[in-house]
mmCIF file of C-alpha atoms in Angstrom:
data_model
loop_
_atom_site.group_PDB
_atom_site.id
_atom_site.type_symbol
_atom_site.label_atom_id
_atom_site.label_comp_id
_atom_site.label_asym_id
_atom_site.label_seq_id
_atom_site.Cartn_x
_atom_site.Cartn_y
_atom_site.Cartn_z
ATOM 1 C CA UNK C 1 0.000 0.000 0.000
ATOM 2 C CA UNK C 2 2.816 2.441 1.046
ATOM 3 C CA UNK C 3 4.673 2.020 -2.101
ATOM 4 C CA UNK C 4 1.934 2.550 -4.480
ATOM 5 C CA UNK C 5 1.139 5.811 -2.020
ATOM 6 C CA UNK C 6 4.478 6.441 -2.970
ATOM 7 C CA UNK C 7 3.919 6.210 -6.724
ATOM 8 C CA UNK C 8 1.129 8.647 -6.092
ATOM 9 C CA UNK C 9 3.394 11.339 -4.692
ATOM 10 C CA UNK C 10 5.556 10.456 -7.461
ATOM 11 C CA UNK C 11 3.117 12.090 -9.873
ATOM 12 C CA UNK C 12 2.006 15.114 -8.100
ATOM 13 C CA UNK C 13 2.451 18.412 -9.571
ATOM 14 C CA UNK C 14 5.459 20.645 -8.515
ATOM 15 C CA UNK C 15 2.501 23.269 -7.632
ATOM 16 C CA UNK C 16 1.679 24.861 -4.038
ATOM 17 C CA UNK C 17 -1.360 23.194 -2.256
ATOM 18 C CA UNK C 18 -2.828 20.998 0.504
ATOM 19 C CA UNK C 19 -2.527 17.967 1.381
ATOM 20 C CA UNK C 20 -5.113 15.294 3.145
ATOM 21 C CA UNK C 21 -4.279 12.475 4.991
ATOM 22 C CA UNK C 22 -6.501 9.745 5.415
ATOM 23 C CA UNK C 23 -6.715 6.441 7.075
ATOM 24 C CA UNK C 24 -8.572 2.790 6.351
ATOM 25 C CA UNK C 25 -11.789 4.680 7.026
ATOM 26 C CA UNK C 26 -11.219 7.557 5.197
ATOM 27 C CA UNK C 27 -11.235 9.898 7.972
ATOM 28 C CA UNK C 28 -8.812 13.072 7.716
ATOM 29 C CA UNK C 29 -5.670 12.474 9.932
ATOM 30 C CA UNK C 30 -3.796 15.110 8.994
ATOM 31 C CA UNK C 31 -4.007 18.216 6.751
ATOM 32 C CA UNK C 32 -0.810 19.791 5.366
ATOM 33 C CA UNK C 33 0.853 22.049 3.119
ATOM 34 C CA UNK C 34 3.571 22.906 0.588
ATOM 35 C CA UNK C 35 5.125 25.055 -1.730
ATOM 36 C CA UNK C 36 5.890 22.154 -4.142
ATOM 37 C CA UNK C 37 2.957 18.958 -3.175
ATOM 38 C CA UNK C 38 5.396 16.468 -5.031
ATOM 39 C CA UNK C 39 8.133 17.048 -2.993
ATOM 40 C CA UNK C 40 6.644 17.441 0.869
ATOM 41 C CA UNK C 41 4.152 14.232 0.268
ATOM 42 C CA UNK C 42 6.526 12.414 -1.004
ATOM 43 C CA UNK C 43 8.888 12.613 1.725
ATOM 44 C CA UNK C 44 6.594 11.266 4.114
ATOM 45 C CA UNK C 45 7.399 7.768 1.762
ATOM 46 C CA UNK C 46 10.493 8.341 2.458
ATOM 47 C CA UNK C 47 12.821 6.877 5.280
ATOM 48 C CA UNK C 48 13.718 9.868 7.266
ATOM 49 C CA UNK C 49 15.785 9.960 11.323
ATOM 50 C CA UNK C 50 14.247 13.746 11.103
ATOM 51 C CA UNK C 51 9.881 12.193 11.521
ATOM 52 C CA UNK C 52 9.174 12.658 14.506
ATOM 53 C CA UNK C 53 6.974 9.934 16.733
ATOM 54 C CA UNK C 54 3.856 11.348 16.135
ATOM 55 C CA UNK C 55 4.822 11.740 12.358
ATOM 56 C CA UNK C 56 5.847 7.812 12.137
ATOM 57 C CA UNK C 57 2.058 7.060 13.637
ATOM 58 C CA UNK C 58 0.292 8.819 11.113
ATOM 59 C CA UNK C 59 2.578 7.737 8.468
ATOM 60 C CA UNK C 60 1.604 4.274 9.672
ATOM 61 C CA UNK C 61 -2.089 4.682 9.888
ATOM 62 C CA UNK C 62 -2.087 6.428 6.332
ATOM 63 C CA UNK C 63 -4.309 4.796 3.977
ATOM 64 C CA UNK C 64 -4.445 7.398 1.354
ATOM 65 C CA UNK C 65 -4.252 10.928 0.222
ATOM 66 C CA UNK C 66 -6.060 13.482 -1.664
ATOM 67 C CA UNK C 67 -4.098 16.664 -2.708
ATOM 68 C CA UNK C 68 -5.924 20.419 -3.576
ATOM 69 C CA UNK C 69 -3.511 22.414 -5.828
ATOM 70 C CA UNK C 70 -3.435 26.370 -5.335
ATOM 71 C CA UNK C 71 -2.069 29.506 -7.160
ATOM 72 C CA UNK C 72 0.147 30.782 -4.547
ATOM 73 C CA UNK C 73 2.031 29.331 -1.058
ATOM 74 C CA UNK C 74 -0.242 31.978 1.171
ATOM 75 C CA UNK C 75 -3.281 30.165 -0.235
ATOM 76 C CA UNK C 76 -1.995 27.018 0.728
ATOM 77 C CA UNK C 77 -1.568 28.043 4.140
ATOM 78 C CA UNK C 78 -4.885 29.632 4.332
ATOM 79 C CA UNK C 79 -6.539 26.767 3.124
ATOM 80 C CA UNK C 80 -4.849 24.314 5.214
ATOM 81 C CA UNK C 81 -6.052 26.433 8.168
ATOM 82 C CA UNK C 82 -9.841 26.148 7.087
ATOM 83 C CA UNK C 83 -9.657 22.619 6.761
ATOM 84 C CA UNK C 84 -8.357 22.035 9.987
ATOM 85 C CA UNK C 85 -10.549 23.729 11.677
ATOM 86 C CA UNK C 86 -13.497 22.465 9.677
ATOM 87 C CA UNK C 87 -12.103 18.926 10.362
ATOM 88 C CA UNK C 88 -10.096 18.853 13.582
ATOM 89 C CA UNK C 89 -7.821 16.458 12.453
ATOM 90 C CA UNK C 90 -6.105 14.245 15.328
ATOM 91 C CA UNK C 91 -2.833 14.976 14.347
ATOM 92 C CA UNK C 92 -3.224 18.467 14.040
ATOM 93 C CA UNK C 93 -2.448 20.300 17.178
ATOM 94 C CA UNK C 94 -1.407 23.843 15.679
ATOM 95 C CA UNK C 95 -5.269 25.418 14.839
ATOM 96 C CA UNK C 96 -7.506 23.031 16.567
ATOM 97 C CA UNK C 97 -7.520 24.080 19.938
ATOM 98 C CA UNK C 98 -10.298 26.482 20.567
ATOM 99 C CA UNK C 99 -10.159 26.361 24.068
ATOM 100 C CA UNK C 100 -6.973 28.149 24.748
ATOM 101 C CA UNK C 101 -8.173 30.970 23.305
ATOM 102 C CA UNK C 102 -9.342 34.177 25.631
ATOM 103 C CA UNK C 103 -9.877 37.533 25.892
ATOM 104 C CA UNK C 104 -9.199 40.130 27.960
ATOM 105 C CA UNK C 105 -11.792 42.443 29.269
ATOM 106 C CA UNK C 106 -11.688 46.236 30.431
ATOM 107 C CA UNK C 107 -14.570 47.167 32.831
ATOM 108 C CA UNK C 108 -15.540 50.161 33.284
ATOM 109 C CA UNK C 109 -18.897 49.848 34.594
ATOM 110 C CA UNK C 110 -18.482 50.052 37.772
ATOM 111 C CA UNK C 111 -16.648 52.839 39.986
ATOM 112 C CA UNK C 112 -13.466 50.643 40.120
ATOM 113 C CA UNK C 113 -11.906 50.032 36.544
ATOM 114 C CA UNK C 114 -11.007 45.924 36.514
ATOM 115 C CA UNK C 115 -9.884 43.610 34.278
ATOM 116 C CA UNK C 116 -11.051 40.705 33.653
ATOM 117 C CA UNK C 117 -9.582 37.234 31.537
ATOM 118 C CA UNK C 118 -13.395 35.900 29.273
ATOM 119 C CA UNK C 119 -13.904 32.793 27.474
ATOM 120 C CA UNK C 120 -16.411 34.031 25.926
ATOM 121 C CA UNK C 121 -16.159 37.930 24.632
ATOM 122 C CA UNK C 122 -18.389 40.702 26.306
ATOM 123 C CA UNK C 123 -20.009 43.402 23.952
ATOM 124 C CA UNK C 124 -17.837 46.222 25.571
ATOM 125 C CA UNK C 125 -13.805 46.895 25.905
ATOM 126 C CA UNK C 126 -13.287 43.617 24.578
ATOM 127 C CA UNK C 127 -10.353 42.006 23.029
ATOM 128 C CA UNK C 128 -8.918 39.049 21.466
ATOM 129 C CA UNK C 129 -8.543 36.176 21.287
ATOM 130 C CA UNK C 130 -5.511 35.655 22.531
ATOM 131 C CA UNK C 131 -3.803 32.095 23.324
ATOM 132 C CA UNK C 132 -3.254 31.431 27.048
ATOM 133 C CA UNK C 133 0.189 30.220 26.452
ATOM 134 C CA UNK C 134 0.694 34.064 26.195
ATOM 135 C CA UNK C 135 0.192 34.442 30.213
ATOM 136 C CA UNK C 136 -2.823 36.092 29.839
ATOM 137 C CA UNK C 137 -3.113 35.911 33.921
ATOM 138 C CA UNK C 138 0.411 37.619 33.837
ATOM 139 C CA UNK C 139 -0.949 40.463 31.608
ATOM 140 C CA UNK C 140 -3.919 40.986 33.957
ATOM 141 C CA UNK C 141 -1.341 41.215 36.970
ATOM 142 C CA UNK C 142 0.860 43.546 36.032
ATOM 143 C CA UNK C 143 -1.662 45.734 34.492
ATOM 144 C CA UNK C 144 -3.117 45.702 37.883
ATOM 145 C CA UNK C 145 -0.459 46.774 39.767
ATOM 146 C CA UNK C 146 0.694 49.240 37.356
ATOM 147 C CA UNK C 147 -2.335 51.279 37.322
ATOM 148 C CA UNK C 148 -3.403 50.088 41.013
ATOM 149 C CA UNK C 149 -6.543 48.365 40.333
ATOM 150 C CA UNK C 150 -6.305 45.423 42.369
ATOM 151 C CA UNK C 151 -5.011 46.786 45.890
ATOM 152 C CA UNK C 152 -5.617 43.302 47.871
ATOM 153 C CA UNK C 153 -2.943 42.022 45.564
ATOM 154 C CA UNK C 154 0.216 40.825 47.629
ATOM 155 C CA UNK C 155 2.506 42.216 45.522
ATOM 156 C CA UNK C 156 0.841 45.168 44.546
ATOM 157 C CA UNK C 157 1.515 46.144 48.367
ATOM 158 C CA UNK C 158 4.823 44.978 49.133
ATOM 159 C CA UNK C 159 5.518 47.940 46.454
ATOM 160 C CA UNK C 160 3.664 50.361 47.966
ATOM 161 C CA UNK C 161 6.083 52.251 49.143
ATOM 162 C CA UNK C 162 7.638 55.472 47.252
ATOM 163 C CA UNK C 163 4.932 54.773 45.112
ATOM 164 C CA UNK C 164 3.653 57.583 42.173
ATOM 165 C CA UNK C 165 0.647 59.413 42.612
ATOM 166 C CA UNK C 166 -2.338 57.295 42.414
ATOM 167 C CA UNK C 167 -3.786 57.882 39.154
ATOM 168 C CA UNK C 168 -7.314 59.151 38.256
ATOM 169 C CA UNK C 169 -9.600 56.311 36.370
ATOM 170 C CA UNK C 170 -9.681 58.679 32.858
ATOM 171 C CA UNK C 171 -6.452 58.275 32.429
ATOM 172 C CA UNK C 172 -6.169 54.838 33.257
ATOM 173 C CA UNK C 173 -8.960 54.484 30.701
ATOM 174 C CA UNK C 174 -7.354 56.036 28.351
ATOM 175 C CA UNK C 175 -3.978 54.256 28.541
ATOM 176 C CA UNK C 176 -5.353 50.735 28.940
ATOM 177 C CA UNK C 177 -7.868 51.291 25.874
ATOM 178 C CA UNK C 178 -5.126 52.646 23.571
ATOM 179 C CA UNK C 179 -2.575 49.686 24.612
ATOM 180 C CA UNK C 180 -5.114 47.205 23.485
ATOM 181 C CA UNK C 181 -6.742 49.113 20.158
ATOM 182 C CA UNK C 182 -3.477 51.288 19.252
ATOM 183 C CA UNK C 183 -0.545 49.855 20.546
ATOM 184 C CA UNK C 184 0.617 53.183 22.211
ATOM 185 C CA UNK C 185 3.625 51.988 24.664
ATOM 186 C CA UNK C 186 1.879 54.242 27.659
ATOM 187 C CA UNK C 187 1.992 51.232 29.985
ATOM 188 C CA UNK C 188 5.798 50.365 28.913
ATOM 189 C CA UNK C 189 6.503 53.516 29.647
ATOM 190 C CA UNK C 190 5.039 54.074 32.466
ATOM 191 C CA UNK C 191 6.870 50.953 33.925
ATOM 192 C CA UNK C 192 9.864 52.724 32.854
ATOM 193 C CA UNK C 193 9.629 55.795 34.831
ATOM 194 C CA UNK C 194 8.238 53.410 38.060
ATOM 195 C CA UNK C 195 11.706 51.057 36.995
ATOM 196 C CA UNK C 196 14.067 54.418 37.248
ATOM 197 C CA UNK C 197 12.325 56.066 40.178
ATOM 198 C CA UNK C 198 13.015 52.539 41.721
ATOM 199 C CA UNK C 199 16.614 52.539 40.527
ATOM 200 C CA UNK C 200 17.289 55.868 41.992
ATOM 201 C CA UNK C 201 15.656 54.763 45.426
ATOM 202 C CA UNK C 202 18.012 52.180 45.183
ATOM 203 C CA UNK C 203 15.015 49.731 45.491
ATOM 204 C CA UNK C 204 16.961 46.902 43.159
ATOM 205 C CA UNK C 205 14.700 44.190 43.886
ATOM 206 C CA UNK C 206 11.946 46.090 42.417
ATOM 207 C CA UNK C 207 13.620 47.868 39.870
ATOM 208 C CA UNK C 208 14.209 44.264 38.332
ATOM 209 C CA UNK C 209 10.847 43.291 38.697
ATOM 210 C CA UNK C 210 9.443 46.008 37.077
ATOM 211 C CA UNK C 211 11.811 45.646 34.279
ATOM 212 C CA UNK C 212 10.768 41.862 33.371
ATOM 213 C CA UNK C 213 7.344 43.239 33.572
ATOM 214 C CA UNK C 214 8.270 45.888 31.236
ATOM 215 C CA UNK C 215 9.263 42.989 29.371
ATOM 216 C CA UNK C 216 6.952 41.065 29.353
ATOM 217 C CA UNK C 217 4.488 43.878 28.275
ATOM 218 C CA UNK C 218 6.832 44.670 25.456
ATOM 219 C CA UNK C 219 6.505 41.000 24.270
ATOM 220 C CA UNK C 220 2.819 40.666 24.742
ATOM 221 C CA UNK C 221 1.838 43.800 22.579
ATOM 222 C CA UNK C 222 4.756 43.318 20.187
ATOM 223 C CA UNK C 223 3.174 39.516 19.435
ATOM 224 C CA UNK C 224 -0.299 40.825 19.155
ATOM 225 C CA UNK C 225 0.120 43.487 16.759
ATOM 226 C CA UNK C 226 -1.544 41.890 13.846
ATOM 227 C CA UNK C 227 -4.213 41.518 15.747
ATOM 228 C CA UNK C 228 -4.925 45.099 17.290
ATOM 229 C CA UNK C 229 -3.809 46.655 13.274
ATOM 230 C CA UNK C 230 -7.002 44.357 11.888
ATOM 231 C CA UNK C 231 -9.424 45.249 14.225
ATOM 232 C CA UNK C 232 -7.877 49.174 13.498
ATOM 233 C CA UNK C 233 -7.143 48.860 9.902
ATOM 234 C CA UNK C 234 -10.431 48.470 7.199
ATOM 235 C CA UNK C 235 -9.836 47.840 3.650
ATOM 236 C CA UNK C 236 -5.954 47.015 2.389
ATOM 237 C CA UNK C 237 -4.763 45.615 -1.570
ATOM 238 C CA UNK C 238 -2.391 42.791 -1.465
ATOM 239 C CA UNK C 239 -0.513 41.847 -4.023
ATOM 240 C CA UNK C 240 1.788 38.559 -4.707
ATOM 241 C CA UNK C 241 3.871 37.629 -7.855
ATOM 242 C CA UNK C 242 3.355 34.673 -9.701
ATOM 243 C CA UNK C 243 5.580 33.950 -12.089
ATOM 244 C CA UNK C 244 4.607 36.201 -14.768
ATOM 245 C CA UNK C 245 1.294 37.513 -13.046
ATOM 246 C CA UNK C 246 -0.018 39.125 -10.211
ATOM 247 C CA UNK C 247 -2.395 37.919 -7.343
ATOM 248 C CA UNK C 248 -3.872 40.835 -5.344
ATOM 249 C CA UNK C 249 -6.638 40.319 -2.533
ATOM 250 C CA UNK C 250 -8.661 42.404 -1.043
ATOM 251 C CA UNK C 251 -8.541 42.492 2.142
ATOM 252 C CA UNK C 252 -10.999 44.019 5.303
ATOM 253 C CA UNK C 253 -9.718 44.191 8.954
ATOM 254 C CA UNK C 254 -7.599 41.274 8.188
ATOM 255 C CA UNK C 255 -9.550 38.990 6.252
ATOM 256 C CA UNK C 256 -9.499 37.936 2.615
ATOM 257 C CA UNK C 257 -12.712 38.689 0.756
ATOM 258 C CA UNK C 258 -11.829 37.874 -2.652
ATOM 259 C CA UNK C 259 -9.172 37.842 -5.203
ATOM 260 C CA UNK C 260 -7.718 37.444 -8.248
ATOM 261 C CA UNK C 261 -5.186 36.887 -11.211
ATOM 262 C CA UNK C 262 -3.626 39.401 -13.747
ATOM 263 C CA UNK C 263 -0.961 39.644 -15.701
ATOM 264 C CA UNK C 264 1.703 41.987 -14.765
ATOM 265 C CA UNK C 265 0.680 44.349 -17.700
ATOM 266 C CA UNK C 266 -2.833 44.109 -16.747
ATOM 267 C CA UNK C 267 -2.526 44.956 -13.342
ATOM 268 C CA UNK C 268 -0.036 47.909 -13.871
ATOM 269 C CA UNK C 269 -2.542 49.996 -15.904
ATOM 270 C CA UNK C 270 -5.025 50.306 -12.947
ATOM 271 C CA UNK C 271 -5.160 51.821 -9.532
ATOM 272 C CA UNK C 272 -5.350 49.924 -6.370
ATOM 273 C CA UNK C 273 -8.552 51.202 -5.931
ATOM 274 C CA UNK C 274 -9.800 50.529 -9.197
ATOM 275 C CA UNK C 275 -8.276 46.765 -8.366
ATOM 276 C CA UNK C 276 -10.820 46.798 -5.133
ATOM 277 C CA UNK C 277 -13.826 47.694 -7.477
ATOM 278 C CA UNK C 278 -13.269 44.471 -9.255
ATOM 279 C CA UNK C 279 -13.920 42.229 -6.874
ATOM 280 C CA UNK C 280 -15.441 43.972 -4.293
ATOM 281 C CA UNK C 281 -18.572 42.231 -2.730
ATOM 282 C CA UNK C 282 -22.245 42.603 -3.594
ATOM 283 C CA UNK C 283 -22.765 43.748 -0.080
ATOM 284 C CA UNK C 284 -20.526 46.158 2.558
ATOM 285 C CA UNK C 285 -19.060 43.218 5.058
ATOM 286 C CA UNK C 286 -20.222 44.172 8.730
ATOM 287 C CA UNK C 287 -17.708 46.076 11.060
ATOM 288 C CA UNK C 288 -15.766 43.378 13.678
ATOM 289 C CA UNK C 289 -16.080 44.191 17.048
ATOM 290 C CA UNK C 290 -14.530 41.415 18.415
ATOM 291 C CA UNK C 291 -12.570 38.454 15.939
ATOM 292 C CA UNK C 292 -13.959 35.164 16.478
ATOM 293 C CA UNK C 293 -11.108 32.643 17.781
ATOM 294 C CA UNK C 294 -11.165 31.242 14.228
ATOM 295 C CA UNK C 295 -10.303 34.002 12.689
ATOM 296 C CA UNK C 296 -7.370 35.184 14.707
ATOM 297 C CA UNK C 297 -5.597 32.504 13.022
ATOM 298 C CA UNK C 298 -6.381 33.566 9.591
ATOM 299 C CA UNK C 299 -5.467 36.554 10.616
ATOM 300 C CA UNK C 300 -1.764 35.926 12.460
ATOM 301 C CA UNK C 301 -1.066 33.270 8.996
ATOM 302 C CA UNK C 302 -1.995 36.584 6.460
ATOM 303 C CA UNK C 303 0.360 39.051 8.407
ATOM 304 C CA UNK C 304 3.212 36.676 9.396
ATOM 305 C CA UNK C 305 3.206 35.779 5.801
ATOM 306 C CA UNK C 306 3.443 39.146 4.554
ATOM 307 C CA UNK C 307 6.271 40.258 7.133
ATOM 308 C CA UNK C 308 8.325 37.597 5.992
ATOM 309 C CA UNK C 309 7.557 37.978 2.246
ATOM 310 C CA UNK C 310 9.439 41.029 0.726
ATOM 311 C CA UNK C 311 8.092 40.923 -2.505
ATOM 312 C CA UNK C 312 4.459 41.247 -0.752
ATOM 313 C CA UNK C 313 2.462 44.711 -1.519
ATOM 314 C CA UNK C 314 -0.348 45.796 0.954
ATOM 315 C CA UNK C 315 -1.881 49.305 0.388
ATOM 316 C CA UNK C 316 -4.193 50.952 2.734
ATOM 317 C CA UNK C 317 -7.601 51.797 0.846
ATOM 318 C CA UNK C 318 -10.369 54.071 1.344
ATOM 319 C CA UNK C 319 -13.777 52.348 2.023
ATOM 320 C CA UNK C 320 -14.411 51.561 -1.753
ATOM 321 C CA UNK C 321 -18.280 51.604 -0.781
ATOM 322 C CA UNK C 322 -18.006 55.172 0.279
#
């Protein structure tokens, strides 16, 4: 069975697409993907010290495959995320795990400002999803004790002392808000001045931990700005080379609504907007308040691919329904 698999693979195109593994029952085991098909299935037929356990047991339950070519690598690796989370394949652990995904609310209902870590997103100040393996009860700490929301913390008092002036809740509005819709660095910074106030106090021990918070924060936002720029960020034109063409997309608030395939020539003698008009939808999408945990990974695949892809164009648009 393995070596007429094999023979398969053999005769795959040299094409970017997805691949679907299947066992004796036909049940999807594993969804994949690859800039050439030929040459990434067929190495699964081939002995290799590199598979890893859990590579060797699907390679083992494999029964057969079924391959869907595509125009360009960053389809390919949107696609392969829609079918895993369509099929939750078992050996698929990157995109088919839901429930790590939370957000992080900012109250400001009641007198007190809180925050608070949801599974499920509130209507208000809400945002996400983020992955837990980010610390997201970390974030919520620090936050705290920064802006002095939580004053039974333990922590939060032991640095009490030489503390700045508590701060009024506008501005702590203000500055929590913008972190989490603009990216603004007021909470870095504002760990910066506690960190050198410390440092001058000679307070070491809390000068350092206010600097891996600082950290920490730095990390957090840095990770997550794909996110906050495509909840900010409407309507963008992307456009890939292929070959001797162009693919563009049109994107809004970091999702792919349609696209297509021109020659170079073609799609030199028009204007991005123009582009948009072409295959813009029937009907204005509705504005995102909060991305569902599914899309967050369409979302992080588009951007990564497009920071690591020189030869990628975006272009910022006007609402080409206006």
């Amino acid at each position: 069975m393995k070596n007429n698999l094999k023979e398969q693979a053999r005769n795959l195109p040299l094409a970017p697409g997805v691949y679907l593994m299947k066992d004796k029952h036909g049940a999807i085991i594993y969804v994949g993907k690859a800039k050439k098909l030929r040459e990434r299935v067929g190495s699964y037929f081939v002995k290799n010290k590199q598979h890893s356990s859990k590579t060797i047991r699907m390679i083992q339950q494999l029964n057969s495959f079924d391959v869907i070519e595509v125009d360009s690598e960053l389809d390919a690796l949107l696609l392969e995320c829609q079918l895993i989370q369509e099929c939750r394949p078992i050996y698929n652990r990157q995109m088919n795990s839901f429930e790590k995904y939370k957000y992080i609310e900012i109250n400001m209902e009641k007198e007190d400002i809180s925050i608070n870590i949801r599974t499920v997103p509130t209507k208000k100040n809400c945002f996400g999803p983020f992955s837990t393996n980010r610390k997201l009860s970390e974030l919520k700490q620090i936050l705290e004790n920064l802006y002095g929301l939580n004053q039974k913390n333990y922590w939060q008092q032991t640095f009490s002392e030489n503390a700045m002036p508590q701060l009024d809740s506008k501005t702590v509005a203000t500055e929590l808000l913008g972190a989490f819709t603009q990216n603004n660095q007021l909470p870095q910074n504002r760990l910066e001045e506690k960190m050198i106030v410390a440092a001058e106090n000679q307070s070491f021990e809390k000068a350092s931990k206010l600097r891996e918070d600082w950290q920490f924060l730095t990390r957090f936002f840095n990770q997550n700005t794909k996110l906050i720029l495509a909840s900010q960020t409407n309507w963008q034109l992307l456009s890939i080379p292929i070959g001797s063409k162009i693919k563009y997309y049109l994107i809004y608030q970091g999702l792919i609504l349609n696209s297509r395939i021109l020659t170079k020539q073609t799609f030199s003698n028009y204007t991005s907007s123009e582009l948009a008009k072409k295959i813009l939808p029937k009907n204005k999408p509705e504005k995102i308040q909060q991305f569902s945990k599914e899309q967050v990974d369409f979302i992080n695949i588009l951007y990564g691919y497009i920071n690591r892809h020189k030869e990628c164009r975006l272009v910022e648009l006007t609402d080409p329904f206006a």
